[in-house]
Amino acid sequence: MLDPPRSMPRALHRAPHPMQEQPDDELLTRLRRAEQAVTARDDFLAIAAHELRSPLNAISLRLAALEMLAERHGVQELKVEIERTRRSVDRYVRRAVVLLDVSRLNSPESHLSPGRVDVAELVRNVVEAHVDEAAFHGATLHAAVEGAPVGFWDPHMVEEILSNLVNNAIKYGDSTPVHVKAWADEAAGMARFEVSDRGPGIDAAARARIFEKFERLVAGSRDRAGFGLGLWIVGRMVAAHQGSINVTSPPEGGSRFLVSLPLRPAQARKKEESK
């Protein structure tokens, strides 16, 4: 005769319960739904990228026509302002290509388009593009490039990396000077980009998660519109070039972002070897 107190637990252990497999099924269902949601999001953003590029390109072409018209009539000041506006529109066209093409960020290495990048020219273009914004925020921009380093990167991506860091320094630096430095560390085969300000800085807890998606540098501060994607995207772009990025805040205040990029990433070497 079976001893109920001892046999019942074993019997219960052996008997399959109809609810035991349900959590696994539910998990798989949720996973499939999440994958479908990601696919739908990527499709939407791909369409959005196309829809944004088209009108921006049209505006750029119209501005180019106005620029030629101003030059023809000898209105130099107007020509200069139109040219600056056109360049801004062109930058937003490139930004739409880089930021909204999520597939490039989900598998960025296979979608890089590396080319020769003059670091001094890159820094100069980025700084010039932010002069008006810096003046609006009461900040000044200072650039310094040591030597004449040249890298082989995706030009649009590295421009976006540096632009984002400069933009953040202007917005969060509390009207302090923003310094942009670049140099080549030949021994390490790396290019270094440093963007610093003398603002309130970033505490250790925030620095630990600052490159996560939807993280903001300063939560709830005024004039800080955005979704907190900028530094996450910067981190992904840096990683796509087999580089690194870190942030420090010295005791005296301010923030210092340092980006290190291989002068010749593997993707660029593969492209050259395939020629």
Short mmCIF file of C-alpha atoms in Angstrom, two decimals:
data_model
loop_
_atom_site.label_atom_id
_atom_site.label_comp_id
_atom_site.label_asym_id
_atom_site.label_seq_id
_atom_site.Cartn_x
_atom_site.Cartn_y
_atom_site.Cartn_z
CA MET A 1 0.00 0.00 0.00
CA LEU A 2 1.35 3.42 -0.97
CA ASP A 3 2.14 5.88 1.70
CA PRO A 4 0.13 8.97 0.63
CA PRO A 5 2.29 11.61 2.32
CA ARG A 6 5.44 10.33 0.58
CA SER A 7 4.03 9.24 -2.79
CA MET A 8 1.81 12.20 -3.57
CA PRO A 9 4.63 14.72 -3.97
CA ARG A 10 6.43 12.31 -6.34
CA ALA A 11 3.24 11.75 -8.29
CA LEU A 12 2.62 15.47 -8.55
CA HIS A 13 6.22 15.97 -9.65
CA ARG A 14 5.87 13.36 -12.43
CA ALA A 15 2.51 14.51 -13.72
CA PRO A 16 2.79 17.18 -16.45
CA HIS A 17 0.75 20.22 -15.63
CA PRO A 18 -1.07 21.81 -18.58
CA MET A 19 -0.03 25.28 -17.38
CA GLN A 20 3.70 24.52 -17.16
CA GLU A 21 4.41 25.20 -20.85
CA GLN A 22 2.21 28.25 -21.05
CA PRO A 23 4.83 30.73 -19.80
CA ASP A 24 7.21 29.59 -22.55
CA ASP A 25 4.50 29.95 -25.19
CA GLU A 26 3.60 33.36 -23.83
CA LEU A 27 7.25 34.42 -23.89
CA LEU A 28 7.63 33.31 -27.50
CA THR A 29 4.47 35.19 -28.44
CA ARG A 30 5.75 38.34 -26.79
CA LEU A 31 9.11 37.93 -28.49
CA ARG A 32 7.47 37.61 -31.90
CA ARG A 33 5.36 40.68 -31.22
CA ALA A 34 8.45 42.63 -30.16
CA GLU A 35 10.28 41.60 -33.34
CA GLN A 36 7.27 42.65 -35.41
CA ALA A 37 7.18 45.98 -33.60
CA VAL A 38 10.88 46.58 -34.28
CA THR A 39 10.39 45.71 -37.96
CA ALA A 40 7.41 48.05 -38.19
CA ARG A 41 9.41 50.81 -36.50
CA ASP A 42 12.34 50.36 -38.88
CA ASP A 43 10.02 50.40 -41.89
CA PHE A 44 8.37 53.57 -40.63
CA LEU A 45 11.69 55.31 -40.04
CA ALA A 46 12.95 54.28 -43.47
CA ILE A 47 9.86 55.90 -45.01
CA ALA A 48 10.30 58.94 -42.76
CA ALA A 49 13.92 59.27 -43.89
CA HIS A 50 12.83 59.29 -47.52
CA GLU A 51 10.01 61.74 -46.87
CA LEU A 52 12.34 64.10 -44.99
CA ARG A 53 15.10 63.98 -47.58
CA SER A 54 12.84 64.83 -50.50
CA PRO A 55 11.53 68.23 -49.30
CA LEU A 56 14.89 69.16 -47.78
CA ASN A 57 16.62 68.45 -51.08
CA ALA A 58 14.02 70.60 -52.84
CA ILE A 59 14.66 73.45 -50.39
CA SER A 60 18.40 73.10 -50.91
CA LEU A 61 18.02 73.33 -54.68
CA ARG A 62 15.78 76.39 -54.35
CA LEU A 63 18.29 78.08 -52.06
CA ALA A 64 21.08 77.31 -54.53
CA ALA A 65 19.06 79.06 -57.25
CA LEU A 66 18.49 82.09 -55.00
CA GLU A 67 22.19 82.13 -54.18
CA MET A 68 23.09 82.36 -57.87
CA LEU A 69 20.46 85.06 -58.36
CA ALA A 70 21.88 87.13 -55.51
CA GLU A 71 25.39 86.77 -56.95
CA ARG A 72 24.18 87.80 -60.39
CA HIS A 73 22.69 91.01 -58.96
CA GLY A 74 25.74 91.74 -56.83
CA VAL A 75 23.96 91.40 -53.48
CA GLN A 76 26.90 89.83 -51.68
CA GLU A 77 25.52 89.98 -48.12
CA LEU A 78 22.32 88.25 -49.19
CA LYS A 79 24.32 85.65 -51.10
CA VAL A 80 26.37 84.83 -48.01
CA GLU A 81 23.27 84.41 -45.84
CA ILE A 82 21.56 82.22 -48.42
CA GLU A 83 24.70 80.10 -48.74
CA ARG A 84 24.84 79.59 -44.96
CA THR A 85 21.19 78.60 -44.90
CA ARG A 86 21.69 76.17 -47.78
CA ARG A 87 24.60 74.54 -46.00
CA SER A 88 22.45 74.12 -42.90
CA VAL A 89 19.75 72.43 -44.96
CA ASP A 90 22.36 70.17 -46.57
CA ARG A 91 23.57 69.15 -43.13
CA TYR A 92 20.03 68.21 -42.14
CA VAL A 93 19.71 66.15 -45.30
CA ARG A 94 22.84 64.23 -44.33
CA ARG A 95 21.59 63.95 -40.77
CA ALA A 96 18.33 62.44 -41.98
CA VAL A 97 20.30 59.85 -43.91
CA VAL A 98 22.47 58.94 -40.93
CA LEU A 99 20.06 59.21 -38.02
CA LEU A 100 16.86 57.83 -39.48
CA ASP A 101 18.32 54.87 -41.32
CA VAL A 102 18.01 52.54 -38.35
CA SER A 103 19.37 49.59 -40.30
CA ARG A 104 22.76 51.33 -40.38
CA LEU A 105 22.74 51.51 -36.60
CA ASN A 106 21.41 48.01 -36.00
CA SER A 107 24.20 46.50 -38.10
CA PRO A 108 26.42 49.51 -38.71
CA GLU A 109 29.70 47.87 -39.65
CA SER A 110 28.34 46.35 -42.85
CA HIS A 111 26.83 49.68 -43.90
CA LEU A 112 29.78 52.02 -43.44
CA SER A 113 30.90 54.01 -46.46
CA PRO A 114 34.48 54.85 -45.48
CA GLY A 115 36.41 57.55 -47.27
CA ARG A 116 39.31 59.92 -46.71
CA VAL A 117 38.54 62.48 -43.99
CA ASP A 118 40.75 65.51 -43.41
CA VAL A 119 40.47 66.00 -39.64
CA ALA A 120 41.29 69.72 -39.74
CA GLU A 121 38.62 70.31 -42.37
CA LEU A 122 36.13 68.21 -40.40
CA VAL A 123 36.70 70.22 -37.22
CA ARG A 124 36.54 73.52 -39.08
CA ASN A 125 33.25 72.63 -40.78
CA VAL A 126 31.62 71.45 -37.56
CA VAL A 127 32.72 74.52 -35.61
CA GLU A 128 31.57 76.90 -38.34
CA ALA A 129 28.21 75.15 -38.44
CA HIS A 130 27.67 75.84 -34.73
CA VAL A 131 28.87 79.44 -34.49
CA ASP A 132 25.37 80.92 -34.57
CA GLU A 133 24.02 78.42 -32.05
CA ALA A 134 26.93 79.12 -29.70
CA ALA A 135 26.32 82.86 -29.94
CA PHE A 136 22.64 82.33 -29.18
CA HIS A 137 23.55 80.46 -26.00
CA GLY A 138 26.22 82.97 -25.02
CA ALA A 139 29.07 80.52 -25.61
CA THR A 140 32.23 80.76 -27.67
CA LEU A 141 33.84 78.04 -29.77
CA HIS A 142 37.56 77.34 -29.90
CA ALA A 143 39.18 74.76 -32.18
CA ALA A 144 42.69 73.34 -32.26
CA VAL A 145 44.04 70.57 -34.50
CA GLU A 146 47.56 69.26 -34.04
CA GLY A 147 49.33 68.38 -37.26
CA ALA A 148 47.38 67.28 -40.35
CA PRO A 149 45.77 63.97 -39.41
CA VAL A 150 43.76 62.05 -41.98
CA GLY A 151 41.38 59.22 -41.19
CA PHE A 152 39.41 56.74 -43.27
CA TRP A 153 35.88 56.76 -41.88
CA ASP A 154 32.29 57.23 -42.95
CA PRO A 155 32.39 61.04 -43.48
CA HIS A 156 28.76 61.65 -42.58
CA MET A 157 28.98 59.55 -39.42
CA VAL A 158 32.10 61.20 -38.04
CA GLU A 159 30.63 64.61 -38.78
CA GLU A 160 27.50 63.62 -36.87
CA ILE A 161 29.59 62.30 -33.96
CA LEU A 162 31.49 65.57 -33.57
CA SER A 163 28.44 67.75 -34.26
CA ASN A 164 26.44 66.02 -31.56
CA LEU A 165 29.17 66.48 -28.96
CA VAL A 166 29.65 70.15 -29.84
CA ASN A 167 25.91 70.72 -29.77
CA ASN A 168 25.64 69.15 -26.31
CA ALA A 169 28.55 71.21 -24.99
CA ILE A 170 26.87 74.39 -26.20
CA LYS A 171 23.49 73.49 -24.73
CA TYR A 172 24.65 72.11 -21.39
CA GLY A 173 27.81 74.17 -20.82
CA ASP A 174 25.98 77.14 -19.27
CA SER A 175 27.42 79.72 -21.66
CA THR A 176 31.02 78.70 -20.99
CA PRO A 177 33.66 78.38 -23.73
CA VAL A 178 33.56 75.16 -25.73
CA HIS A 179 36.89 73.73 -26.84
CA VAL A 180 37.24 71.26 -29.71
CA LYS A 181 40.61 69.55 -30.07
CA ALA A 182 41.86 66.86 -32.42
CA TRP A 183 45.16 65.11 -32.89
CA ALA A 184 46.67 61.87 -34.15
CA ASP A 185 48.16 59.35 -31.76
CA GLU A 186 50.42 57.75 -34.35
CA ALA A 187 51.88 55.21 -31.92
CA ALA A 188 48.41 53.84 -31.22
CA GLY A 189 47.15 54.33 -34.77
CA MET A 190 44.28 56.42 -33.42
CA ALA A 191 42.74 59.83 -33.95
CA ARG A 192 41.56 61.61 -30.81
CA PHE A 193 38.72 64.12 -30.64
CA GLU A 194 38.10 66.05 -27.44
CA VAL A 195 35.11 68.31 -26.78
CA SER A 196 35.04 70.10 -23.44
CA ASP A 197 33.15 72.82 -21.61
CA ARG A 198 33.28 74.44 -18.16
CA GLY A 199 29.63 73.96 -17.27
CA PRO A 200 28.17 72.14 -14.25
CA GLY A 201 29.57 68.78 -15.33
CA ILE A 202 28.01 65.33 -15.13
CA ASP A 203 27.91 63.31 -11.93
CA ALA A 204 29.28 59.77 -11.73
CA ALA A 205 25.84 58.11 -11.71
CA ALA A 206 24.81 59.92 -14.90
CA ARG A 207 28.13 59.20 -16.60
CA ALA A 208 27.59 55.47 -16.03
CA ARG A 209 24.44 55.45 -18.15
CA ILE A 210 24.88 58.47 -20.37
CA PHE A 211 25.27 56.46 -23.58
CA GLU A 212 22.09 54.45 -23.00
CA LYS A 213 19.03 54.98 -25.14
CA PHE A 214 16.63 57.70 -23.95
CA GLU A 215 19.07 59.07 -21.37
CA ARG A 216 19.25 62.85 -21.10
CA LEU A 217 22.26 64.84 -19.94
CA VAL A 218 20.16 67.07 -17.69
CA ALA A 219 16.63 65.93 -16.99
CA GLY A 220 13.94 68.57 -16.86
CA SER A 221 16.20 71.52 -17.70
CA ARG A 222 14.93 74.37 -19.80
CA ASP A 223 15.46 74.59 -23.55
CA ARG A 224 16.50 70.96 -23.79
CA ALA A 225 14.15 69.48 -26.37
CA GLY A 226 14.84 65.97 -27.60
CA PHE A 227 14.36 62.29 -26.94
CA GLY A 228 17.71 61.46 -25.35
CA LEU A 229 18.94 59.51 -28.37
CA GLY A 230 21.90 61.68 -29.34
CA LEU A 231 24.65 60.16 -27.24
CA TRP A 232 23.30 56.64 -27.73
CA ILE A 233 23.56 57.15 -31.48
CA VAL A 234 27.03 58.67 -31.07
CA GLY A 235 28.10 55.59 -29.13
CA ARG A 236 26.77 53.29 -31.85
CA MET A 237 28.55 55.25 -34.58
CA VAL A 238 31.82 55.22 -32.66
CA ALA A 239 31.47 51.46 -32.13
CA ALA A 240 30.83 51.04 -35.86
CA HIS A 241 34.34 52.39 -36.45
CA GLN A 242 35.86 50.11 -33.78
CA GLY A 243 36.45 53.20 -31.66
CA SER A 244 35.72 54.23 -28.09
CA ILE A 245 34.16 57.18 -26.28
CA ASN A 246 34.29 58.23 -22.66
CA VAL A 247 33.29 61.20 -20.57
CA THR A 248 34.89 62.73 -17.50
CA SER A 249 34.06 65.65 -15.24
CA PRO A 250 37.02 67.20 -13.41
CA PRO A 251 36.55 68.42 -9.82
CA GLU A 252 36.66 72.05 -10.93
CA GLY A 253 33.61 71.47 -13.15
CA GLY A 254 32.83 70.99 -16.78
CA SER A 255 32.61 67.94 -19.01
CA ARG A 256 35.15 66.35 -21.31
CA PHE A 257 34.20 63.88 -24.03
CA LEU A 258 37.03 61.97 -25.67
CA VAL A 259 36.46 59.98 -28.86
CA SER A 260 39.16 57.65 -30.16
CA LEU A 261 38.88 56.30 -33.71
CA PRO A 262 41.31 54.01 -35.53
CA LEU A 263 42.89 55.99 -38.35
CA ARG A 264 42.21 53.00 -40.60
CA PRO A 265 39.36 50.84 -39.27
CA ALA A 266 39.01 47.28 -40.52
CA GLN A 267 36.10 48.27 -42.75
CA ALA A 268 38.24 50.85 -44.56
CA ARG A 269 41.09 48.37 -45.03
CA LYS A 270 38.70 45.81 -46.50
CA LYS A 271 37.39 48.39 -48.95
CA GLU A 272 40.91 49.29 -50.08
CA GLU A 273 41.92 45.63 -50.43
CA SER A 274 38.87 44.91 -52.60
CA LYS A 275 39.87 47.53 -55.16
#
